[in-house]
Short mmCIF file of C-alpha atoms and ligand atoms in Angstrom, two decimals:
data_model
loop_
_atom_site.label_atom_id
_atom_site.label_comp_id
_atom_site.label_asym_id
_atom_site.label_seq_id
_atom_site.Cartn_x
_atom_site.Cartn_y
_atom_site.Cartn_z
CA MET N 1033 -52.31 -71.29 -7.22
CA ALA N 1034 -48.54 -72.97 -8.84
CA ARG N 1035 -48.88 -76.32 -8.26
CA ALA N 1036 -46.88 -77.94 -5.52
CA LEU N 1037 -43.15 -80.35 -6.55
CA ARG N 1038 -41.16 -82.26 -5.05
CA VAL N 1039 -37.69 -81.52 -6.43
CA ARG N 1040 -34.99 -84.27 -5.74
CA VAL N 1041 -31.16 -83.87 -6.71
CA ASP N 1042 -29.88 -87.68 -6.36
CA HIS N 1043 -26.03 -87.47 -4.88
CA THR N 1044 -24.95 -90.25 -6.57
CA ARG N 1045 -25.07 -88.39 -9.91
CA CYS N 1046 -24.77 -84.79 -9.13
CA VAL N 1047 -21.02 -83.31 -9.41
CA GLY N 1048 -21.53 -79.78 -8.05
CA ASN N 1049 -21.30 -78.54 -11.15
CA ALA N 1050 -23.36 -75.71 -9.41
CA THR N 1051 -25.63 -74.54 -12.24
CA CYS N 1052 -28.75 -75.31 -10.56
CA THR N 1053 -27.46 -73.23 -7.82
CA THR N 1054 -27.14 -70.26 -10.76
CA ILE N 1055 -30.35 -70.87 -12.61
CA ALA N 1056 -32.29 -71.08 -9.18
CA PRO N 1057 -30.73 -70.18 -6.02
CA GLY N 1058 -33.76 -70.04 -4.09
CA VAL N 1059 -34.51 -73.48 -4.78
CA PHE N 1060 -31.28 -74.79 -4.45
CA LYS N 1061 -28.04 -74.83 -2.28
CA LEU N 1062 -24.43 -76.40 -2.06
CA ASN N 1063 -23.87 -78.86 1.30
CA ASP N 1064 -20.75 -79.25 2.59
CA ASP N 1065 -19.27 -81.86 0.06
CA ARG N 1066 -19.95 -79.35 -3.08
CA GLN N 1067 -23.46 -81.16 -3.31
CA SER N 1068 -26.48 -79.70 -4.43
CA GLU N 1069 -29.55 -79.97 -1.93
CA ALA N 1070 -33.38 -78.91 -2.97
CA ILE N 1071 -34.15 -76.88 -0.04
CA ASN N 1072 -37.10 -74.87 -0.91
CA SER N 1073 -39.21 -76.23 -3.71
CA VAL N 1074 -41.05 -73.08 -4.25
CA GLY N 1075 -38.43 -71.21 -3.97
CA GLU N 1076 -38.42 -70.37 -7.60
CA PRO N 1077 -41.22 -70.50 -10.32
CA GLU N 1078 -41.77 -73.65 -11.87
CA GLU N 1079 -40.64 -72.52 -15.39
CA ILE N 1080 -37.26 -71.63 -13.65
CA ILE N 1081 -36.89 -74.92 -11.78
CA LEU N 1082 -37.26 -77.02 -14.97
CA LYS N 1083 -34.87 -74.76 -16.39
CA ALA N 1084 -32.27 -75.86 -13.74
CA ALA N 1085 -32.93 -79.50 -14.00
CA GLU N 1086 -32.72 -79.31 -17.90
CA ASN N 1087 -29.08 -78.25 -17.33
CA CYS N 1088 -27.89 -80.50 -15.17
CA PRO N 1089 -25.32 -82.28 -16.59
CA VAL N 1090 -25.94 -85.45 -15.42
CA SER N 1091 -29.40 -85.14 -15.00
CA ALA N 1092 -28.74 -86.01 -11.25
CA ILE N 1093 -32.41 -83.20 -11.20
CA ARG N 1094 -35.74 -85.40 -10.24
CA VAL N 1095 -38.86 -82.80 -11.01
CA GLU N 1096 -42.33 -84.44 -9.56
CA ASP N 1097 -45.79 -82.79 -9.24
CA ALA N 1098 -46.61 -83.12 -5.56
CA ALA N 1099 -50.01 -83.96 -5.78
CA THR N 1100 -49.59 -86.52 -8.41
CA GLY N 1101 -46.42 -87.75 -8.69
CA GLU N 1102 -46.26 -87.09 -12.06
CA ARG N 1103 -42.72 -87.06 -12.97
CA LEU N 1104 -41.91 -83.12 -15.40
CA PHE N 1105 -38.74 -83.90 -15.21
CA MET G 115 7.62 -87.50 2.50
CA ALA G 116 7.26 -90.94 3.49
CA THR G 117 8.38 -92.39 0.28
CA THR G 118 11.52 -93.10 -1.51
CA ILE G 119 9.28 -92.46 -4.91
CA HIS G 120 11.56 -91.07 -7.66
CA ASP G 121 10.00 -87.28 -9.10
CA ASP G 122 10.64 -87.95 -12.77
CA LEU G 123 6.73 -87.53 -13.94
CA PHE G 124 7.99 -88.35 -17.55
CA ALA G 125 10.22 -90.95 -17.40
CA PRO G 126 9.33 -93.95 -19.74
CA ASP G 127 8.44 -96.51 -17.28
CA VAL G 128 6.22 -93.30 -15.51
CA ILE G 129 4.86 -92.53 -19.22
CA ALA G 130 3.98 -96.33 -20.12
CA ASP G 131 2.24 -96.94 -16.78
CA PRO G 132 1.14 -94.36 -15.28
CA TYR G 133 -1.47 -96.58 -12.48
CA GLY G 134 1.83 -98.48 -10.80
CA TYR G 135 3.92 -95.06 -10.05
CA PHE G 136 0.62 -92.70 -9.16
CA GLY G 137 -0.54 -95.98 -7.68
CA ARG G 138 2.29 -96.02 -5.55
CA LEU G 139 2.60 -92.49 -4.55
CA ARG G 140 -1.74 -92.98 -3.33
CA ALA G 141 -0.29 -95.33 -1.29
CA GLU G 142 2.63 -94.33 -0.29
CA ASP G 143 2.43 -90.33 -0.22
CA PRO G 144 -1.42 -89.04 -1.26
CA VAL G 145 -0.29 -85.55 -1.23
CA HIS G 146 3.39 -85.31 -2.75
CA TRP G 147 6.08 -82.60 -3.23
CA ASN G 148 7.39 -83.03 -6.15
CA ALA G 149 10.39 -81.09 -6.16
CA LYS G 150 11.67 -81.67 -9.12
CA TYR G 151 9.00 -79.94 -11.20
CA GLU G 152 7.54 -77.89 -8.03
CA VAL G 153 4.47 -78.99 -7.78
CA TRP G 154 2.24 -81.37 -4.84
CA VAL G 155 0.80 -84.53 -6.84
CA LEU G 156 -2.87 -85.46 -5.63
CA THR G 157 -3.60 -89.49 -6.19
CA ARG G 158 -6.33 -89.90 -3.71
CA TYR G 159 -10.36 -90.30 -5.16
CA ASP G 160 -11.87 -87.69 -1.98
CA ASP G 161 -8.65 -85.69 -2.34
CA ILE G 162 -9.26 -84.57 -5.67
CA VAL G 163 -12.88 -84.30 -5.27
CA TRP G 164 -12.07 -82.28 -2.89
CA LEU G 165 -9.86 -80.02 -4.46
CA ILE G 166 -11.23 -79.36 -8.02
CA ARG G 167 -14.65 -78.71 -5.55
CA HIS G 168 -13.29 -75.57 -3.91
CA PRO G 169 -12.44 -73.80 -7.01
CA GLU G 170 -12.13 -70.34 -4.41
CA LEU G 171 -9.06 -72.10 -2.34
CA PHE G 172 -7.51 -73.73 -5.64
CA SER G 173 -7.56 -71.04 -8.21
CA SER G 174 -7.35 -72.10 -11.84
CA GLU G 175 -5.77 -68.77 -13.22
CA VAL G 176 -3.20 -71.22 -13.93
CA PHE G 177 -1.62 -69.28 -16.98
CA LYS G 178 -2.51 -65.86 -15.25
CA ARG G 179 -1.11 -66.72 -12.02
CA ASP G 180 1.56 -69.42 -12.35
CA PRO G 181 5.23 -67.43 -12.75
CA ARG G 182 7.22 -70.29 -13.57
CA PRO G 183 8.62 -71.31 -17.03
CA PRO G 184 6.38 -74.29 -18.45
CA TYR G 185 7.35 -77.92 -17.26
CA PRO G 186 8.30 -80.31 -20.12
CA PRO G 187 10.88 -77.26 -20.38
CA ILE G 188 11.39 -75.73 -24.05
CA PRO G 189 13.76 -73.99 -25.70
CA GLU G 190 15.04 -70.59 -24.91
CA ALA G 191 14.52 -68.91 -28.17
CA ASP G 192 10.62 -69.87 -27.54
CA VAL G 193 9.67 -68.07 -24.71
CA GLU G 194 8.54 -65.24 -26.41
CA MET G 195 5.99 -67.80 -28.42
CA TYR G 196 5.19 -69.19 -25.43
CA GLY G 197 4.10 -65.96 -23.64
CA PHE G 198 1.78 -65.53 -26.60
CA VAL G 199 0.46 -69.08 -25.95
CA ARG G 200 -0.05 -68.46 -22.39
CA GLU G 201 -1.70 -64.95 -22.83
CA PHE G 202 -4.47 -66.13 -25.54
CA PHE G 203 -4.95 -69.79 -23.13
CA ALA G 204 -4.97 -67.64 -20.76
CA ASP G 205 -9.19 -66.46 -21.73
CA PHE G 206 -10.33 -69.12 -22.35
CA PHE G 207 -13.20 -69.31 -19.79
CA ILE G 208 -11.58 -73.11 -17.90
CA GLN G 209 -8.33 -71.16 -17.06
CA HIS G 210 -11.19 -68.47 -15.15
CA ASP G 211 -12.13 -68.38 -11.29
CA ARG G 212 -15.70 -67.39 -10.50
CA PRO G 213 -17.91 -64.59 -10.85
CA SER G 214 -16.67 -64.51 -14.55
CA HIS G 215 -15.98 -68.38 -15.06
CA THR G 216 -19.73 -68.57 -14.84
CA GLU G 217 -20.46 -65.83 -16.63
CA MET G 218 -18.99 -66.84 -19.20
CA ARG G 219 -19.70 -70.88 -18.89
CA MET G 220 -23.26 -69.84 -18.95
CA VAL G 221 -23.29 -68.39 -22.43
CA THR G 222 -22.75 -71.66 -23.88
CA HIS G 223 -23.79 -73.78 -20.44
CA SER G 224 -27.42 -74.30 -22.35
CA TYR G 225 -26.66 -75.29 -25.63
CA PHE G 226 -24.51 -79.13 -24.34
CA THR G 227 -27.88 -80.05 -21.71
CA PRO G 228 -28.14 -84.44 -22.19
CA ARG G 229 -31.26 -83.91 -24.11
CA ALA G 230 -29.53 -81.46 -26.57
CA MET G 231 -27.19 -83.65 -26.94
CA GLU G 232 -29.28 -86.44 -27.98
CA ALA G 233 -30.87 -84.37 -30.85
CA TRP G 234 -27.11 -84.88 -32.29
CA ARG G 235 -26.41 -89.02 -32.27
CA PRO G 236 -27.62 -89.71 -35.65
CA MET G 237 -24.98 -86.72 -36.98
CA VAL G 238 -21.97 -88.60 -34.68
CA ARG G 239 -23.22 -92.01 -35.83
CA ALA G 240 -23.80 -90.39 -39.30
CA ALA G 241 -19.73 -88.82 -39.37
CA ILE G 242 -18.70 -92.79 -37.61
CA LYS G 243 -20.52 -94.84 -40.24
CA ASP G 244 -18.42 -92.72 -43.39
CA LEU G 245 -15.66 -92.53 -40.92
CA LEU G 246 -15.57 -96.38 -41.17
CA ASP G 247 -16.25 -96.89 -44.94
CA ASP G 248 -13.10 -95.33 -45.37
CA ALA G 249 -11.58 -97.89 -43.23
CA GLU G 250 -13.45 -100.81 -44.32
CA ALA G 251 -12.05 -100.62 -47.64
CA LYS G 252 -8.44 -100.70 -47.31
CA GLY G 253 -8.91 -103.08 -44.48
CA GLN G 254 -6.87 -102.51 -41.97
CA MET G 255 -6.25 -98.65 -40.18
CA ASP G 256 -4.86 -96.64 -37.59
CA VAL G 257 -7.46 -96.47 -35.44
CA MET G 258 -5.70 -92.73 -33.71
CA GLN G 259 -5.80 -91.01 -37.00
CA ASP G 260 -8.11 -93.16 -38.93
CA PHE G 261 -10.95 -92.50 -36.98
CA ALA G 262 -10.44 -91.16 -33.58
CA THR G 263 -9.15 -87.86 -34.64
CA PRO G 264 -11.23 -86.65 -37.85
CA LEU G 265 -14.63 -87.85 -35.89
CA PRO G 266 -14.18 -85.27 -32.75
CA VAL G 267 -14.00 -81.86 -35.35
CA LEU G 268 -16.25 -83.27 -37.77
CA VAL G 269 -18.79 -82.89 -35.06
CA ILE G 270 -17.49 -80.15 -33.37
CA ALA G 271 -17.37 -77.99 -36.66
CA ARG G 272 -20.36 -79.24 -37.45
CA MET G 273 -21.62 -77.75 -34.66
CA LEU G 274 -20.08 -74.95 -34.66
CA GLY G 275 -22.10 -73.71 -38.17
CA LEU G 276 -18.72 -74.10 -39.93
CA PRO G 277 -18.76 -74.32 -44.06
CA GLU G 278 -18.01 -78.13 -44.95
CA GLN G 279 -15.05 -76.96 -47.33
CA ASP G 280 -13.32 -75.85 -44.67
CA ARG G 281 -12.80 -79.09 -42.65
CA ARG G 282 -9.63 -80.13 -44.43
CA PHE G 283 -8.25 -76.89 -43.52
CA ILE G 284 -9.67 -76.38 -40.03
CA ARG G 285 -8.35 -79.75 -38.78
CA GLU G 286 -4.91 -79.20 -40.58
CA LEU G 287 -5.33 -76.41 -37.92
CA ALA G 288 -6.47 -78.59 -35.00
CA GLN G 289 -3.92 -81.12 -35.58
CA LYS G 290 -1.68 -78.45 -34.87
CA LEU G 291 -3.29 -77.73 -31.22
CA LEU G 292 -2.48 -80.99 -30.60
CA PHE G 293 1.13 -80.27 -29.56
CA ILE G 294 0.01 -78.37 -26.59
CA GLY G 295 0.01 -81.39 -24.15
CA ARG G 296 2.48 -83.47 -26.21
CA GLY G 297 5.60 -82.83 -24.07
CA ASP G 298 7.38 -82.28 -27.46
CA LEU G 299 10.62 -80.12 -27.00
CA ASN G 300 9.49 -77.21 -29.95
CA ARG G 301 5.76 -77.48 -29.71
CA MET G 302 5.52 -74.21 -29.20
CA ARG G 303 5.63 -73.42 -32.95
CA PRO G 304 2.94 -75.05 -33.92
CA LEU G 305 0.89 -74.08 -31.39
CA THR G 306 1.66 -70.27 -32.34
CA ASP G 307 0.42 -71.86 -35.72
CA GLY G 308 -1.80 -73.09 -35.38
CA ILE G 309 -4.47 -70.60 -32.27
CA LYS G 310 -2.67 -67.68 -35.01
CA GLY G 311 -4.39 -69.74 -38.00
CA LEU G 312 -7.61 -69.91 -36.34
CA ALA G 313 -7.91 -67.21 -34.73
CA ASP G 314 -7.75 -65.57 -38.69
CA TYR G 315 -9.98 -67.46 -39.91
CA LEU G 316 -13.26 -67.67 -37.09
CA SER G 317 -12.88 -63.52 -36.51
CA PRO G 318 -14.59 -62.86 -39.18
CA LEU G 319 -16.52 -65.65 -38.54
CA ILE G 320 -17.80 -64.48 -35.21
CA LYS G 321 -18.23 -60.86 -36.93
CA GLU G 322 -20.94 -61.83 -39.39
CA ARG G 323 -22.34 -64.02 -36.60
CA LEU G 324 -22.98 -61.16 -35.04
CA ALA G 325 -24.19 -59.51 -37.08
CA HIS G 326 -26.14 -61.97 -38.65
CA PRO G 327 -27.14 -64.37 -35.55
CA GLY G 328 -28.18 -68.14 -36.59
CA ASP G 329 -28.47 -71.15 -34.19
CA ASP G 330 -25.60 -73.02 -34.52
CA LEU G 331 -22.44 -72.89 -31.67
CA LEU G 332 -20.56 -70.17 -33.36
CA SER G 333 -23.57 -67.10 -32.59
CA VAL G 334 -25.03 -68.54 -29.55
CA LEU G 335 -20.86 -68.15 -28.34
CA ALA G 336 -20.56 -64.57 -29.87
CA SER G 337 -24.22 -63.80 -28.39
CA GLY G 338 -21.83 -63.82 -25.30
CA GLU G 339 -20.23 -60.49 -26.40
CA THR G 340 -23.54 -59.21 -26.66
CA ARG G 341 -24.63 -58.97 -23.43
CA GLY G 342 -21.32 -58.57 -21.97
CA ALA G 343 -19.65 -61.69 -21.19
CA PHE G 344 -16.91 -61.82 -23.34
CA SER G 345 -14.82 -59.19 -25.01
CA ARG G 346 -14.19 -60.14 -28.49
CA ASP G 347 -11.34 -61.58 -28.21
CA GLU G 348 -12.53 -64.09 -25.46
CA VAL G 349 -15.32 -64.59 -28.57
CA VAL G 350 -12.08 -65.81 -30.70
CA ALA G 351 -10.60 -67.90 -27.80
CA ASN G 352 -13.34 -69.45 -26.01
CA ALA G 353 -14.14 -70.74 -30.06
CA VAL G 354 -10.20 -72.22 -30.06
CA LEU G 355 -11.05 -73.70 -27.03
CA LEU G 356 -14.10 -75.59 -27.98
CA LEU G 357 -12.20 -76.72 -31.40
CA LEU G 358 -9.49 -77.93 -28.64
CA ALA G 359 -10.95 -79.25 -25.56
CA GLY G 360 -12.86 -81.99 -27.10
CA HIS G 361 -10.27 -82.63 -29.41
CA GLU G 362 -7.17 -84.92 -28.12
CA THR G 363 -9.86 -85.79 -25.25
CA THR G 364 -12.21 -87.35 -27.32
CA ILE G 365 -9.15 -89.21 -29.28
CA ASN G 366 -8.45 -90.60 -26.65
CA LEU G 367 -11.36 -92.02 -25.00
CA ILE G 368 -11.97 -93.47 -28.77
CA CYS G 369 -7.89 -95.41 -28.78
CA ASN G 370 -7.57 -96.18 -24.98
CA GLY G 371 -11.51 -97.64 -24.76
CA THR G 372 -10.86 -99.62 -27.90
CA LEU G 373 -7.40 -100.65 -26.67
CA ALA G 374 -8.69 -101.91 -23.29
CA LEU G 375 -11.83 -104.05 -25.09
CA ILE G 376 -9.61 -105.65 -27.42
CA ARG G 377 -7.39 -106.44 -24.57
CA HIS G 378 -10.52 -108.05 -22.19
CA PRO G 379 -11.52 -110.45 -25.04
CA GLU G 380 -15.02 -111.24 -22.75
CA GLN G 381 -15.28 -107.30 -22.57
CA TRP G 382 -16.00 -107.09 -25.53
CA ALA G 383 -17.78 -110.14 -26.36
CA LEU G 384 -20.48 -108.66 -23.84
CA LEU G 385 -20.47 -105.36 -25.43
CA GLN G 386 -20.88 -107.31 -28.95
CA ALA G 387 -24.10 -109.35 -27.70
CA SER G 388 -26.02 -106.29 -26.04
CA SER G 389 -26.45 -102.95 -27.42
CA GLY G 390 -27.57 -101.70 -24.41
CA LEU G 391 -24.01 -101.73 -22.35
CA ALA G 392 -23.10 -99.10 -24.80
CA VAL G 393 -23.50 -96.54 -22.19
CA SER G 394 -22.08 -98.57 -18.95
CA ALA G 395 -19.30 -99.78 -21.80
CA THR G 396 -18.08 -95.97 -22.33
CA GLU G 397 -17.94 -94.86 -18.47
CA GLU G 398 -15.97 -97.64 -17.78
CA CYS G 399 -13.41 -96.43 -20.34
CA LEU G 400 -13.37 -93.28 -19.22
CA ARG G 401 -12.36 -94.22 -15.47
CA TYR G 402 -10.15 -97.33 -16.72
CA ASP G 403 -7.86 -95.67 -19.18
CA PRO G 404 -8.94 -92.05 -19.21
CA PRO G 405 -8.51 -89.43 -21.61
CA VAL G 406 -7.19 -86.65 -19.13
CA LYS G 407 -4.43 -87.46 -16.87
CA SER G 408 -3.27 -84.67 -15.20
CA LEU G 409 -4.50 -80.84 -14.37
CA GLN G 410 -3.62 -77.96 -12.25
CA ARG G 411 -4.71 -75.81 -10.47
CA ILE G 412 -2.86 -72.97 -8.31
CA ALA G 413 -3.84 -72.53 -4.05
CA ALA G 414 -5.35 -69.36 -3.96
CA GLU G 415 -4.36 -68.88 0.18
CA ASP G 416 -2.40 -71.51 2.75
CA VAL G 417 -4.14 -74.77 2.77
CA GLU G 418 -3.69 -77.45 4.66
CA LEU G 419 -4.23 -81.07 3.51
CA ARG G 420 -3.14 -84.65 4.78
CA GLY G 421 -0.55 -82.80 7.45
CA ASN G 422 0.77 -80.82 5.16
CA VAL G 423 0.67 -76.84 4.05
CA LEU G 424 0.47 -76.29 0.34
CA ARG G 425 1.70 -72.40 0.33
CA LYS G 426 -0.32 -69.74 -1.70
CA LEU G 427 0.49 -69.91 -5.48
CA ASP G 428 1.98 -73.71 -4.83
CA ARG G 429 0.86 -75.59 -8.11
CA ALA G 430 -1.04 -78.69 -7.31
CA ARG G 431 -1.93 -81.46 -9.85
CA TRP G 432 -4.26 -83.87 -9.56
CA PHE G 433 -4.28 -87.31 -11.05
CA ILE G 434 -7.88 -89.46 -13.40
CA PRO G 435 -5.96 -92.28 -13.68
CA SER G 436 -5.43 -92.63 -9.96
CA ALA G 437 -8.46 -91.87 -8.41
CA ASN G 438 -9.86 -93.71 -10.84
CA ARG G 439 -8.22 -96.48 -9.72
CA ASP G 440 -8.42 -95.93 -6.11
CA PRO G 441 -9.00 -98.83 -4.22
CA ALA G 442 -11.00 -96.75 -1.48
CA LYS G 443 -13.77 -95.35 -4.21
CA PHE G 444 -13.91 -98.39 -6.29
CA PRO G 445 -14.15 -102.50 -5.78
CA GLU G 446 -11.23 -104.27 -7.79
CA PRO G 447 -10.13 -101.13 -9.14
CA ASP G 448 -7.91 -102.66 -11.68
CA ARG G 449 -10.43 -104.67 -13.64
CA PHE G 450 -12.11 -103.74 -16.20
CA ASP G 451 -16.31 -103.97 -16.00
CA ILE G 452 -18.41 -102.74 -18.73
CA THR G 453 -21.47 -103.15 -16.39
CA ARG G 454 -19.51 -101.62 -13.91
CA ASP G 455 -22.11 -99.78 -11.27
CA PRO G 456 -22.14 -97.09 -9.99
CA ASN G 457 -19.25 -95.42 -11.14
CA PRO G 458 -18.17 -92.24 -10.37
CA HIS G 459 -14.91 -91.90 -12.21
CA VAL G 460 -13.77 -88.30 -12.31
CA ALA G 461 -12.78 -88.70 -16.28
CA PHE G 462 -14.89 -84.83 -17.01
CA GLY G 463 -13.15 -83.40 -13.33
CA SER G 464 -15.62 -81.89 -10.59
CA GLY G 465 -17.82 -79.24 -9.79
CA ILE G 466 -17.73 -75.97 -11.41
CA HIS G 467 -15.38 -76.48 -14.09
CA HIS G 468 -16.89 -80.54 -14.55
CA CYS G 469 -16.23 -80.99 -19.22
CA LEU G 470 -18.74 -78.76 -20.74
CA GLY G 471 -18.90 -81.66 -23.13
CA ALA G 472 -18.92 -84.07 -20.80
CA THR G 473 -22.75 -85.58 -22.77
CA LEU G 474 -21.42 -84.98 -26.56
CA ALA G 475 -18.37 -87.01 -25.42
CA ARG G 476 -20.25 -89.41 -23.90
CA VAL G 477 -22.62 -90.33 -26.93
CA GLU G 478 -19.42 -89.98 -29.59
CA GLY G 479 -17.76 -92.34 -27.37
CA GLN G 480 -20.99 -94.86 -27.28
CA GLU G 481 -21.45 -94.60 -31.12
CA ALA G 482 -17.83 -95.12 -31.42
CA PHE G 483 -17.95 -98.46 -29.68
CA SER G 484 -21.21 -99.19 -30.31
CA ALA G 485 -19.96 -99.44 -34.50
CA LEU G 486 -16.12 -100.55 -33.68
CA VAL G 487 -17.44 -104.07 -32.49
CA ASP G 488 -20.31 -103.88 -34.48
CA ARG G 489 -18.52 -103.75 -37.65
CA PHE G 490 -15.03 -105.96 -37.03
CA PRO G 491 -15.89 -108.41 -34.45
CA ALA G 492 -12.73 -109.70 -35.48
CA LEU G 493 -11.06 -106.58 -34.74
CA HIS G 494 -7.19 -107.52 -33.21
CA LEU G 495 -3.50 -105.32 -33.14
CA THR G 496 -1.16 -105.86 -35.30
CA THR G 497 1.14 -104.94 -32.95
CA GLU G 498 2.37 -105.01 -29.05
CA GLU G 499 4.44 -102.21 -29.33
CA LEU G 500 2.21 -99.64 -28.56
CA GLU G 501 3.66 -96.18 -27.03
CA TYR G 502 2.42 -92.98 -25.26
CA GLN G 503 3.11 -89.38 -26.57
CA PRO G 504 5.04 -88.36 -23.17
CA SER G 505 2.52 -86.22 -21.16
CA ILE G 506 1.83 -85.58 -18.12
CA THR G 507 -1.51 -83.66 -19.42
CA PHE G 508 -2.71 -86.09 -21.94
CA ARG G 509 -3.02 -89.99 -21.76
CA SER G 510 -2.57 -90.39 -25.41
CA LEU G 511 -1.07 -93.21 -27.76
CA LYS G 512 1.06 -92.53 -30.59
CA ALA G 513 -0.36 -94.75 -33.65
CA LEU G 514 -3.01 -97.92 -32.74
CA PRO G 515 -2.97 -100.11 -35.62
CA VAL G 516 -5.79 -102.69 -36.17
CA THR G 517 -7.22 -104.67 -38.59
CA TRP G 518 -10.09 -107.43 -38.87
CA ASN G 519 -8.84 -109.71 -41.51
C1 HEM H 1206 -13.99 -87.87 -23.58
C2 HEM H 1206 -13.78 -86.71 -23.81
C3 HEM H 1206 -13.78 -85.54 -23.21
C4 HEM H 1206 -12.96 -85.30 -21.71
C5 HEM H 1206 -12.15 -86.47 -21.27
C6 HEM H 1206 -13.00 -84.45 -20.78
C7 HEM H 1206 -12.25 -83.82 -19.94
C8 HEM H 1206 -11.91 -82.50 -19.43
C9 HEM H 1206 -11.56 -82.68 -17.83
C10 HEM H 1206 -10.98 -83.41 -17.05
C11 HEM H 1206 -12.05 -80.99 -17.68
C12 HEM H 1206 -12.96 -80.36 -16.63
C13 HEM H 1206 -10.99 -78.96 -16.53
C14 HEM H 1206 -10.76 -78.56 -15.56
O1 HEM H 1206 -11.24 -78.99 -13.84
O2 HEM H 1206 -9.90 -77.85 -14.87
C15 HEM H 1206 -13.24 -80.61 -18.80
C16 HEM H 1206 -13.08 -79.25 -19.21
C17 HEM H 1206 -14.21 -78.69 -20.17
N1 HEM H 1206 -14.46 -79.29 -21.47
FE1 HEM H 1206 -13.50 -81.31 -21.47
N2 HEM H 1206 -13.51 -83.89 -21.33
C18 HEM H 1206 -13.69 -83.78 -22.72
C19 HEM H 1206 -14.56 -83.63 -24.01
C20 HEM H 1206 -15.27 -82.37 -24.03
C21 HEM H 1206 -15.32 -81.73 -25.67
C22 HEM H 1206 -16.00 -83.11 -26.60
C23 HEM H 1206 -15.61 -80.76 -25.58
C24 HEM H 1206 -15.79 -79.94 -26.72
C25 HEM H 1206 -17.24 -78.98 -25.96
C26 HEM H 1206 -15.44 -80.37 -23.78
C27 HEM H 1206 -14.50 -78.66 -23.79
C28 HEM H 1206 -14.72 -78.98 -22.18
C29 HEM H 1206 -14.91 -77.19 -21.65
C30 HEM H 1206 -15.30 -76.07 -22.58
C31 HEM H 1206 -14.23 -76.99 -20.53
C32 HEM H 1206 -13.93 -76.19 -19.58
C33 HEM H 1206 -15.42 -76.43 -18.51
C34 HEM H 1206 -14.93 -75.19 -17.68
O3 HEM H 1206 -14.41 -74.68 -17.01
O4 HEM H 1206 -16.23 -74.62 -16.85
N3 HEM H 1206 -14.68 -81.01 -23.85
N4 HEM H 1206 -12.97 -81.57 -19.44
S1 SF4 H 1207 -26.40 -79.42 -12.35
FE1 SF4 H 1207 -26.42 -81.00 -11.36
S2 SF4 H 1207 -24.79 -81.35 -11.00
FE2 SF4 H 1207 -24.28 -79.30 -10.71
S3 SF4 H 1207 -24.76 -78.87 -8.57
FE3 SF4 H 1207 -27.07 -79.31 -9.87
S4 SF4 H 1207 -27.55 -80.62 -9.63
FE4 SF4 H 1207 -25.99 -81.09 -8.93
#
């Protein structure tokens, strides 16, 4: 069983670059302001979610282990 | 149009002080039709962010789609050269829309992650030290020529994996490409020479990287051909883009930022006292006097904005200096405050074209400002007569002569 993740996008940072929605479309979606929302934290495998977080150009994505709160990105 | 403001974007007073002119437009006529240059001029923060985050309404394919002559104008005899320049630039992925933009950008996007760029910090710091050692020996410098101009080329050439001994040659060609944004009447000749020279120089290196890929940025870029994102011509053009996009821009960050710090001695002293402020100081330099003045889009369809209709194929320019000083977004916008937080400036644009090199530019700015306050505590101007290039694309000083004695 894959562990449960908590994925959040910091809207004070997100510039709507849409890299996360390209890399992990099952998790991230742009809202009406063209900023990213994490709509489904099980929409992609963990490694894809971490790849999206790493590729955010402004480090707006935070990923945690939902059970332990450990910061994964 | 509810304003009496003139339309000469190249008037000396507008070049000297864009904040006054574009600030008035922002207040009086934020979506202004500039009849002289046949272009919509956008000046409000919210409008600009909205425009650049709707790439399906506002195309980046300016060179491909805009049939109008360049502005400021060029001599009749140079029109053919302009055709060549235009065709070459149309291959830059900054000039592409989706879906090809995404495909092309993703080739090098992962090279520039914040984490990956942090690993280059020591190299940037060492390059800065070398340049400032040379300057120190002379007792004075032109921040522009002696420091800000060589630095970004040194850094990107190293990333691309270009041979050390070619540095001088690359620098000379890269300098010719700076003419793109410098409104000079006779800019087409150096531009054409610069492009051809760089393309000739890079082509065999790219061929070599395709046969024997390494881990340098040029290999990463060339891999885009292998995976079908680029044609060979597009690989060459986008290698030139990587050299070009970070050149004038980083020069201006360093020069405009240094000038702002010099003109605000209490902020200079603050940065000197707490090196931890280098990050927020660099953001404030990017906001307060941004390297890029304006960029253009082409309306992909009729679009309504604040009661105006922008017709399909109309040109729309968004002015970063006025967005970054919009009082609706930034409290006390004309105050230079290196501790400002939050600081959601748009110096790097926004949306899908948000600057690929933003993190690299930030690292260069942070290291440059830290080194200057650290090594030259008494840095001051040797003249108050500073001039700017007559450009609406860049906010570029012509020179920034300083001394520290
Ligand atoms: C302070 C320095 C810099 C500033 C102010 C700056 C500014 C910008 C801006 C405003 C854009 C958006 C263009 C648009 O929306 O049409 C952009 C895009 C771009 N920048 Fe920068 N830039 C800087 C440094 C760099 C560096 C060092 C590189 C080198 C790799 C670079 C490479 C690019 C590229 C490739 C694009 C196109 C991105 C795309 O279309 O997806 N920039 N830059
Ligand atoms: S990659 Fe980062 S900046 Fe881009 S949309 Fe996603 S969260 Fe926003």
